[in-house]
mmCIF file of C-alpha atoms in Angstrom:
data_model
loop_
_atom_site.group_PDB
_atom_site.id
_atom_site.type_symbol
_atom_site.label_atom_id
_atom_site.label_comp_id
_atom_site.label_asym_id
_atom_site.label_seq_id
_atom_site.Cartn_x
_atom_site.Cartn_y
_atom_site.Cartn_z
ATOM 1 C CA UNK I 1 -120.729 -203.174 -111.087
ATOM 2 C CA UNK I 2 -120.439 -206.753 -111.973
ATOM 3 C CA UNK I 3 -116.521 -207.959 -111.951
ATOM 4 C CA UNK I 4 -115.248 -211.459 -114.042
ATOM 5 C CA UNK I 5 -111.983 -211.710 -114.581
ATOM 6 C CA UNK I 6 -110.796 -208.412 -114.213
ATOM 7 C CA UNK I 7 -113.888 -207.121 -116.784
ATOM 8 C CA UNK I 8 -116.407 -204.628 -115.738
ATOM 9 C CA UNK I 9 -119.954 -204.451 -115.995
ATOM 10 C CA UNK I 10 -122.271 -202.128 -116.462
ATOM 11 C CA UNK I 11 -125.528 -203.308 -114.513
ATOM 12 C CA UNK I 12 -127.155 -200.358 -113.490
ATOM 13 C CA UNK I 13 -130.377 -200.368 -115.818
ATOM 14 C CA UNK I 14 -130.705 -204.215 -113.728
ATOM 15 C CA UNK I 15 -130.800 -202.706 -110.326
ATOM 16 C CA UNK I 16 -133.707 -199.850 -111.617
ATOM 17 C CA UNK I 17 -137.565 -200.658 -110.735
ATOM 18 C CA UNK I 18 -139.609 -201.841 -113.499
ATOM 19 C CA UNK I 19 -141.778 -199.109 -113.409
ATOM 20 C CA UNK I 20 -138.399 -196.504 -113.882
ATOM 21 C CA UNK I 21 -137.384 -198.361 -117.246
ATOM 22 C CA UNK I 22 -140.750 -199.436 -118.869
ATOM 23 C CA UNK I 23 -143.692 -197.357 -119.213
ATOM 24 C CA UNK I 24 -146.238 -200.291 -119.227
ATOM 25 C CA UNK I 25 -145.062 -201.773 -116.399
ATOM 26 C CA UNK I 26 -146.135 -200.072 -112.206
ATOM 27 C CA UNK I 27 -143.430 -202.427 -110.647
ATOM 28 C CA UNK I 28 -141.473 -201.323 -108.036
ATOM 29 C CA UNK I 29 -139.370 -204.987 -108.228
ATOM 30 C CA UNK I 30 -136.001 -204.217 -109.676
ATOM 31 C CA UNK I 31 -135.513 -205.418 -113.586
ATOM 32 C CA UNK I 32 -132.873 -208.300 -112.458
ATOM 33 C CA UNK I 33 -135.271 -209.884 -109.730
ATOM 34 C CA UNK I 34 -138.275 -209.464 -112.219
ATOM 35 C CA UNK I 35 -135.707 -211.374 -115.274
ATOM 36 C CA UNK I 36 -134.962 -213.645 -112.093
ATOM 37 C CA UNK I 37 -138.877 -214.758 -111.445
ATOM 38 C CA UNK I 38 -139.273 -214.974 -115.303
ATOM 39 C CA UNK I 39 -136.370 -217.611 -115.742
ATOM 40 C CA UNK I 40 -137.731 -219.349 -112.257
ATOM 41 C CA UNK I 41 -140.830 -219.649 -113.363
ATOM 42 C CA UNK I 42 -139.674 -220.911 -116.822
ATOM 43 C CA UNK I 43 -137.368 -223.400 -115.201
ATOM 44 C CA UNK I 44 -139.798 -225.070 -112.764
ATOM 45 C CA UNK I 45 -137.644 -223.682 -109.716
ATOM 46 C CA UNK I 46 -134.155 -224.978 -110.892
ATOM 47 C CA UNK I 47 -131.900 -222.309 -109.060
ATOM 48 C CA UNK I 48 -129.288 -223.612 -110.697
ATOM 49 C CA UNK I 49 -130.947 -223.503 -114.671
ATOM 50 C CA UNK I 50 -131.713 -219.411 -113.415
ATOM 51 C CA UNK I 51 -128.839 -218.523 -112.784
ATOM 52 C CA UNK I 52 -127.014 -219.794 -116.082
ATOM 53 C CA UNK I 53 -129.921 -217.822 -117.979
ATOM 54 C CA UNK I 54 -129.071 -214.437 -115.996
ATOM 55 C CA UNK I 55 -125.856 -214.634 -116.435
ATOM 56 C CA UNK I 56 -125.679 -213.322 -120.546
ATOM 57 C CA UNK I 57 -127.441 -210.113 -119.093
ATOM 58 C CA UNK I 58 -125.110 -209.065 -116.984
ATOM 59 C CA UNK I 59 -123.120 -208.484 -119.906
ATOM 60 C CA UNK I 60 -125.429 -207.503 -122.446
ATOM 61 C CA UNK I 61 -125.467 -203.819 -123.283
ATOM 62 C CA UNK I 62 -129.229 -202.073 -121.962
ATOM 63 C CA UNK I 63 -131.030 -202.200 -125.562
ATOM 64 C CA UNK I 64 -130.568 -205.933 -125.626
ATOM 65 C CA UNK I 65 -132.242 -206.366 -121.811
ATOM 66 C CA UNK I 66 -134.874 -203.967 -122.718
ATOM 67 C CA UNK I 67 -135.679 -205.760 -125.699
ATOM 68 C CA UNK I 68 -135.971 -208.971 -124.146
ATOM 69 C CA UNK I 69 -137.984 -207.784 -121.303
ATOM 70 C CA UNK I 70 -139.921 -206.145 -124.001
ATOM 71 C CA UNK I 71 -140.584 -209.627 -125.848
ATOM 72 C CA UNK I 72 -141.018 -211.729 -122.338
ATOM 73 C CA UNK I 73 -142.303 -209.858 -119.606
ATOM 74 C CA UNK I 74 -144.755 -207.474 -120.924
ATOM 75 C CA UNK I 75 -147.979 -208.599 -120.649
#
């Protein structure tokens, strides 16, 4: 689990394959590296840009990450 300032995170539906969390999807990349390819892609490469995008989801509960994986990465 993700630590800040002595908080917890739950992360675990980040670390599970694609293809474990959505039913459309026959991905065997984990659901942070696919959010972290979506948010490259969107940013033209800018590591830095990436990783201030990622970093709401490591605190946003699993509905929220489904639903935006849902909206963005579902093709």
């Amino acid at each position: 689990m993700a630590e800040e300032k002595g908080k917890i995170f739950k992360t675990a539906l980040l670390d599970r394959h694609m293809k474990e969390v959505f039913d459309w999807s026959d991905s065997n990349v984990p659901v942070r590296d696919a959010l972290w390819d979506y948010f490259m892609e969107k940013n033209g490469r800018d590591t830095m840009k990436t990783e201030q995008d990622m970093l709401p989801f490591l605190k946003d509960d699993d509905d929220k990450i489904e639903a935006f994986v849902n909206d963005n990465l579902k093709k």
